[in-house]
XYZ file of C-alpha atoms in Angstrom:
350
model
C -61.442 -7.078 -5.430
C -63.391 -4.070 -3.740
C -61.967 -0.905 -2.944
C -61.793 -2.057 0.923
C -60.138 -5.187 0.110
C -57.845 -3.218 -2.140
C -56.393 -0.763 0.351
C -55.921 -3.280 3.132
C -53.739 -5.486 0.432
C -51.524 -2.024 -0.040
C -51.609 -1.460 3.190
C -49.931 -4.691 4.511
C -47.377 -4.643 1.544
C -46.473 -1.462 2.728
C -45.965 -2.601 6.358
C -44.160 -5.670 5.102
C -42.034 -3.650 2.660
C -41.304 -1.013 5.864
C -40.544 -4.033 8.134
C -38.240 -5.822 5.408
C -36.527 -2.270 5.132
C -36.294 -1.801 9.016
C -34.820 -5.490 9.493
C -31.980 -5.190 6.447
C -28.516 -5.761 7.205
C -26.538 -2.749 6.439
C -22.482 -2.253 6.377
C -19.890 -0.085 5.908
C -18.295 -0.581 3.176
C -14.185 0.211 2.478
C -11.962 0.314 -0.454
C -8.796 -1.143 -0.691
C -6.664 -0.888 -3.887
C -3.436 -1.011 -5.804
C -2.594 0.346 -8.634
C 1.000 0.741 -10.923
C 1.314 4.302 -12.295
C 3.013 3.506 -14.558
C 6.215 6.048 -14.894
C 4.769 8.819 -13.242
C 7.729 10.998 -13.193
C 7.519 14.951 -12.951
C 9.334 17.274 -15.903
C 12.241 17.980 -13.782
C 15.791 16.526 -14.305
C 16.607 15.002 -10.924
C 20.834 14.869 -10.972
C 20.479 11.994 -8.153
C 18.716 9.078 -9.824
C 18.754 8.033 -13.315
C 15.342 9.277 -14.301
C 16.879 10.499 -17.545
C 15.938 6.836 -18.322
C 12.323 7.654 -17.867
C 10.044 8.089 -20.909
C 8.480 11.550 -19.608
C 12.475 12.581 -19.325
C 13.057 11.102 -22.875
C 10.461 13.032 -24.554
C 11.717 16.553 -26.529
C 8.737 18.373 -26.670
C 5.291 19.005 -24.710
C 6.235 17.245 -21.400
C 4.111 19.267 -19.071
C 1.099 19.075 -21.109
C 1.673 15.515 -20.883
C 2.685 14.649 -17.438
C -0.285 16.719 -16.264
C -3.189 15.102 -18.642
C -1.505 11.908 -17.265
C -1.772 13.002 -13.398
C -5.466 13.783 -14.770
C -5.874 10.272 -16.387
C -4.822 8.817 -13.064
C -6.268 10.613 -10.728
C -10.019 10.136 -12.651
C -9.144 6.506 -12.358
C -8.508 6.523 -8.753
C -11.306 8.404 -8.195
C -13.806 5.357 -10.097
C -12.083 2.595 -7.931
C -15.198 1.051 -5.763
C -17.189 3.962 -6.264
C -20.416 1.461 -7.166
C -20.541 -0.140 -3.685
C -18.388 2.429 -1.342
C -19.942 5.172 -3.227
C -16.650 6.794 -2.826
C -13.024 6.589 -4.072
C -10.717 3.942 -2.209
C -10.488 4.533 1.858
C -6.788 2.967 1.075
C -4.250 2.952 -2.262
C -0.988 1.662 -2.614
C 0.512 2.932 -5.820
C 4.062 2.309 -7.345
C 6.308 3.462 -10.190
C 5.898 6.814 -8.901
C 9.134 9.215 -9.217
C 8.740 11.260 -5.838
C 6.179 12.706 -3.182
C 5.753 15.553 -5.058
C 3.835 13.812 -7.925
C 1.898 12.409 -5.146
C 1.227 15.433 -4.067
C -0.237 16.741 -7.727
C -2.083 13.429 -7.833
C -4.427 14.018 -4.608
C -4.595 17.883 -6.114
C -6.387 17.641 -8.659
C -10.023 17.869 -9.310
C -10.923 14.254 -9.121
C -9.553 13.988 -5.929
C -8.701 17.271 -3.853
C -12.282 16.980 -2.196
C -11.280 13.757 -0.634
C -8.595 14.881 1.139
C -5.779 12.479 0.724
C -2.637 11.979 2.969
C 0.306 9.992 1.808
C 3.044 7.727 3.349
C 6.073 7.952 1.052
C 9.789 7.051 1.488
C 12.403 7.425 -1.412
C 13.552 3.845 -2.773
C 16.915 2.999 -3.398
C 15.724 1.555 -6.691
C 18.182 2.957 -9.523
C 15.415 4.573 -11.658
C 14.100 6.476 -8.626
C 10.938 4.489 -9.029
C 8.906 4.033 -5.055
C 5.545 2.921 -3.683
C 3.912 4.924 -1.484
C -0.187 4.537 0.037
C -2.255 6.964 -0.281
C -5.312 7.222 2.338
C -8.879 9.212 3.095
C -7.985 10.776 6.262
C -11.357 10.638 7.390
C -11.398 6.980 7.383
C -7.751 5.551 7.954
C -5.294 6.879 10.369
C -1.933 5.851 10.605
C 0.195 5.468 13.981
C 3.144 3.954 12.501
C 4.630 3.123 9.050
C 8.332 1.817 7.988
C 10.577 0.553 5.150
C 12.346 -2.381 4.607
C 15.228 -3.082 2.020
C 14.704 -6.662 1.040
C 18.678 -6.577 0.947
C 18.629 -8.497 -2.330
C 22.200 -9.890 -4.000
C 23.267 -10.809 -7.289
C 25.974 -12.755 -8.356
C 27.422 -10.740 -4.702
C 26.137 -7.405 -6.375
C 23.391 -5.481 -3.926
C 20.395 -5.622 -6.519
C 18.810 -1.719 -5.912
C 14.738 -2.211 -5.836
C 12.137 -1.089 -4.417
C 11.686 -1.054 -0.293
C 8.671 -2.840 1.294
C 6.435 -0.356 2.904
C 4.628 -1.089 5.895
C 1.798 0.989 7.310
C 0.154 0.271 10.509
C -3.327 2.068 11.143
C -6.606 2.313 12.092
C -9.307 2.208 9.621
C -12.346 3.813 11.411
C -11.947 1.908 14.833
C -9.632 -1.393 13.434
C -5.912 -1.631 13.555
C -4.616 -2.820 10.071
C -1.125 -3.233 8.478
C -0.833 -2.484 5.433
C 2.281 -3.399 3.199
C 3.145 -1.943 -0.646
C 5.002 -3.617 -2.488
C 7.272 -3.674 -6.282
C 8.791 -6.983 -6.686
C 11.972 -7.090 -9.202
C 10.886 -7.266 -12.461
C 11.432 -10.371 -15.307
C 14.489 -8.599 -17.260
C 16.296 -11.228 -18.337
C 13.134 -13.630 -18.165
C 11.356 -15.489 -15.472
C 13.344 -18.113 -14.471
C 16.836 -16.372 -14.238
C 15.193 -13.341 -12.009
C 12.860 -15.752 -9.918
C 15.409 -16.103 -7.124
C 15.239 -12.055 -6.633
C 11.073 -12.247 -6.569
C 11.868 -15.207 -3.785
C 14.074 -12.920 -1.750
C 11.430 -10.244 -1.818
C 8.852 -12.683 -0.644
C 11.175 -13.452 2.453
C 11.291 -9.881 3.458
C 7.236 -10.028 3.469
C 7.441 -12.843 5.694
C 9.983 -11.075 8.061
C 7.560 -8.556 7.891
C 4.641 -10.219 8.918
C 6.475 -11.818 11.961
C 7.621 -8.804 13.102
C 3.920 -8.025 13.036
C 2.809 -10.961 14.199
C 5.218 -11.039 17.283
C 3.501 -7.952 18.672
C -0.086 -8.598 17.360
C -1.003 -11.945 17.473
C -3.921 -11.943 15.276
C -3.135 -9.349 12.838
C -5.452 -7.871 10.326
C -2.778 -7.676 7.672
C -2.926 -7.112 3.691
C 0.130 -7.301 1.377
C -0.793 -5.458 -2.174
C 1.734 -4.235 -5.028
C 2.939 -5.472 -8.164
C 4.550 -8.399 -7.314
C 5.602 -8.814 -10.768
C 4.843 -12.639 -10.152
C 1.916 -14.394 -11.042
C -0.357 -16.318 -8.300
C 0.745 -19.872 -9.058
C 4.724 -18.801 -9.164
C 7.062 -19.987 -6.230
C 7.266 -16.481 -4.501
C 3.883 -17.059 -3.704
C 3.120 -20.915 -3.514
C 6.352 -21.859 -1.993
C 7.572 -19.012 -0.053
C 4.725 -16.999 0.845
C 2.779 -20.565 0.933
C -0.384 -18.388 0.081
C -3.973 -20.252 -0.121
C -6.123 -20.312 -2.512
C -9.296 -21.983 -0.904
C -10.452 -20.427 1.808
C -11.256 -23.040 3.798
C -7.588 -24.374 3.706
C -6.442 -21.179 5.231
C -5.377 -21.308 8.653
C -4.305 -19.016 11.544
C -0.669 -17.750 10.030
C -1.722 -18.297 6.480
C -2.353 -15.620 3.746
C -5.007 -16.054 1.761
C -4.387 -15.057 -1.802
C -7.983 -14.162 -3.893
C -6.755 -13.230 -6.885
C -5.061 -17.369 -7.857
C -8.677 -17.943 -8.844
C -9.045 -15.249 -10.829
C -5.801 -15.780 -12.488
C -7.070 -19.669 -13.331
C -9.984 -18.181 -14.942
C -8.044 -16.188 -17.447
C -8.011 -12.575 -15.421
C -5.165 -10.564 -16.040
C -3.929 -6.999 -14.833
C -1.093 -6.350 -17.748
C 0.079 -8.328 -20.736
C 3.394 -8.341 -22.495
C 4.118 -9.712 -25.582
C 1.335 -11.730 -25.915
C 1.635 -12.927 -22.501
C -1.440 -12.008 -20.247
C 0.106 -11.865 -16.217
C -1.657 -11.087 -13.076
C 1.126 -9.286 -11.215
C -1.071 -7.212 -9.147
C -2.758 -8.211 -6.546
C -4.402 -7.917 -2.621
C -3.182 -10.731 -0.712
C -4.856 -10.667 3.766
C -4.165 -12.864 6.692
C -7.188 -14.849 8.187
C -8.405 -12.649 10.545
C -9.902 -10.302 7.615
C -11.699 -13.654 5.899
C -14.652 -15.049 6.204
C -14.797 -18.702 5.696
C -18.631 -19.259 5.827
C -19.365 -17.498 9.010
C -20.770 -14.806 8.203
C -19.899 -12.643 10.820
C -19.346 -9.275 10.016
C -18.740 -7.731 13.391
C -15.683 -6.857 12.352
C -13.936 -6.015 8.688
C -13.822 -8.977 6.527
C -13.268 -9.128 2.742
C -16.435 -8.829 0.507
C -15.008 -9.514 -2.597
C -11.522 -8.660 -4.594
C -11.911 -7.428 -8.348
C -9.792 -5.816 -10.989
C -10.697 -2.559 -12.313
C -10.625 -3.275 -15.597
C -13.092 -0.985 -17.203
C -13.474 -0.836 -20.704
C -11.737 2.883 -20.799
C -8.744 1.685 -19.523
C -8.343 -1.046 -22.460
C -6.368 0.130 -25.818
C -9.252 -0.220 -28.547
C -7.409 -0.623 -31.186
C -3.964 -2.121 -33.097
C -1.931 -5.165 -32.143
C -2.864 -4.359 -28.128
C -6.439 -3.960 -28.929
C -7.372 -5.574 -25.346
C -4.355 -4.692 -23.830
C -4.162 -2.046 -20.633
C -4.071 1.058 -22.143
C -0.376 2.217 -21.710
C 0.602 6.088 -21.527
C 4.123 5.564 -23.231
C 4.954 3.599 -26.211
C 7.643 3.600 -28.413
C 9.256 6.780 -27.211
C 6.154 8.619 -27.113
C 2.818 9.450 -25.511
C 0.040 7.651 -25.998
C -2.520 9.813 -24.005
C -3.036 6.136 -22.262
C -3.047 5.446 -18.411
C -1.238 2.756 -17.383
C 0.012 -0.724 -18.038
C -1.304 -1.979 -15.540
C -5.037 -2.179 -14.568
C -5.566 -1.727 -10.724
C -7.179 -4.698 -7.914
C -8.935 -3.874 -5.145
C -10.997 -5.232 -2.639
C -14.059 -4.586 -0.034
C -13.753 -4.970 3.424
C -17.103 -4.513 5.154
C -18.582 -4.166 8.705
C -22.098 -4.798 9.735
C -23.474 -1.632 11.539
């Protein structure tokens, strides 16, 4: 090839390479997330709720230097969550097992995350521990115009069962009104099957919920995330929530549940006692899915992951694998959580 024939071969690869550039789809690209805390109580004895029963509260010694290389832990974590494809932290977070706002308020504080300049929704629970949810949100992407608890109002053997509230947050992220709603099931204690019915009652207050929603807003963009201490194939979600798990069964007042495939393949987000569960999760309503499409006009789901990165795993012991846990046997385990968090990409063509 001569050195004429040369240049006009670069040339028109360059053109081509400028034109493929010019003609790429781009989108904006949002983080949503959940993630358990696990115990993330402050140092301070609060006479109101039992948080003596909390493992920062039952430790003797060195209890700020742990609660704050724990907010630290947490807070780098947050600050990781969709940071390969956002290229920032997560636009929205629901978090639970958290003691009070002012442990929130430490969280978005610190150096991982002060620069991102976090607001926070945040009611206190009647749960008996003290334990809430709360979301956490970049104000320069979501803002909210209204937000509201619920108390599933769940009984036991005619006993009110204290748990966590449902929180609903209704908002616009950039120019799209969503509602978003954190939740913290009632745990197993007991076992499965004899707590199941309190998990079921919970899953009827989502679906009062998303009426109440639904009555005003007809085709709500609407995502239910928490620890649902449930797995994906149990009856809170397949026969009360009657979630989907292909998308093209999903119709106009279904929920569409992402993470029941990766739960079949073997996924998990905690594991106890040799069980592996996938209790936390993202579930949306149809409007936010695209079933083939492929319009992007507006915010649909991308994809929904777990952030399970290989820091957050114990490496060694019996729980080698396991979430890497901050409290164990009375003590600290300079861990993070026992839970690993989900999240999920909503994105827009520009």
């Amino acid at each position: 090839m001569n050195k004429q024939n040369y240049v006009l071969v670069l040339l028109l690869f360059q053109i081509c390479i400028s034109f493929s550039q010019k003609n790429a789809k781009k989108y904006t690209i949002r983080t949503i997330a959940f993630y358990n805390l696990e115990n993330l109580f402050d140092t301070i004895n609060d006479l109101s709720i039992n948080d003596e029963a909390s493992p920062m509260m039952e430790m003797k010694f060195n209890r700020s230097k742990v609660y704050w290389d724990k907010i630290d832990k947490l807070a780098s974590t947050i600050a990781q969550i969709g940071l390969e494809e956002a290229k920032t932290s997560p636009a929205i977070i629901g978090v639970s097992e958290v003691e009070n706002r002012s442990v929130l308020e430490d969280l978005i504080k610190s150096k991982h995350l002060i620069q991102k300049k976090y607001g926070i929704v945040h009611y206190d629970s009647p749960d008996k521990r003290g334990i809430d949810v709360a979301l956490l949100y970049q104000k320069k992407y979501f803002k909210p115009l209204h937000h509201e608890v619920f108390n599933p109002n769940i009984y036991k053997n005619n006993r009110k069962v204290f748990t966590r509230d449902q929180l609903l947050v209704s908002g616009y992220l950039d120019d799209e009104l969503i509602h978003v709603i954190v939740n913290h099931w009632p745990s197993r204690s007991g076992g499965e099957a004899k707590s199941r019915p309190l998990r079921e009652k919970a899953a009827y207050q989502n679906i009062k919920i998303i009426e109440k929603i639904r009555a005003k807003e007809e085709n709500a963009k609407i995502l239910t995330l928490g620890d649902f201490n449930d797995d994906p194939n149990n009856t809170s979600f397949k026969k009360i929530l009657k979630t989907k798990r292909k998308k093209r069964n999903v119709g106009k007042n279904d929920i569409y549940n992402p993470y029941e495939n990766l739960h079949r393949k073997g996924f998990n987000t905690l594991a106890y006692r040799d069980n592996l569960n996938l209790f936390d999760m993202i579930l949306i309503s149809l409007p936010l899915l695209d079933k083939g499409e492929k319009d992007f006009s507006t915010y649909k789901m991308y994809k929904a992951m777990i952030f399970n990165k290989h820091f957050l795993s114990d490496k060694k012991g019996k729980f080698k694998g396991y979430p890497f846990r901050s409290f164990s046997n009375g003590g600290y385990t300079g861990g993070y959580s026992d839970h690993y968090p989900v999240y999920m990409y909503l994105i827009k063509k520009i």
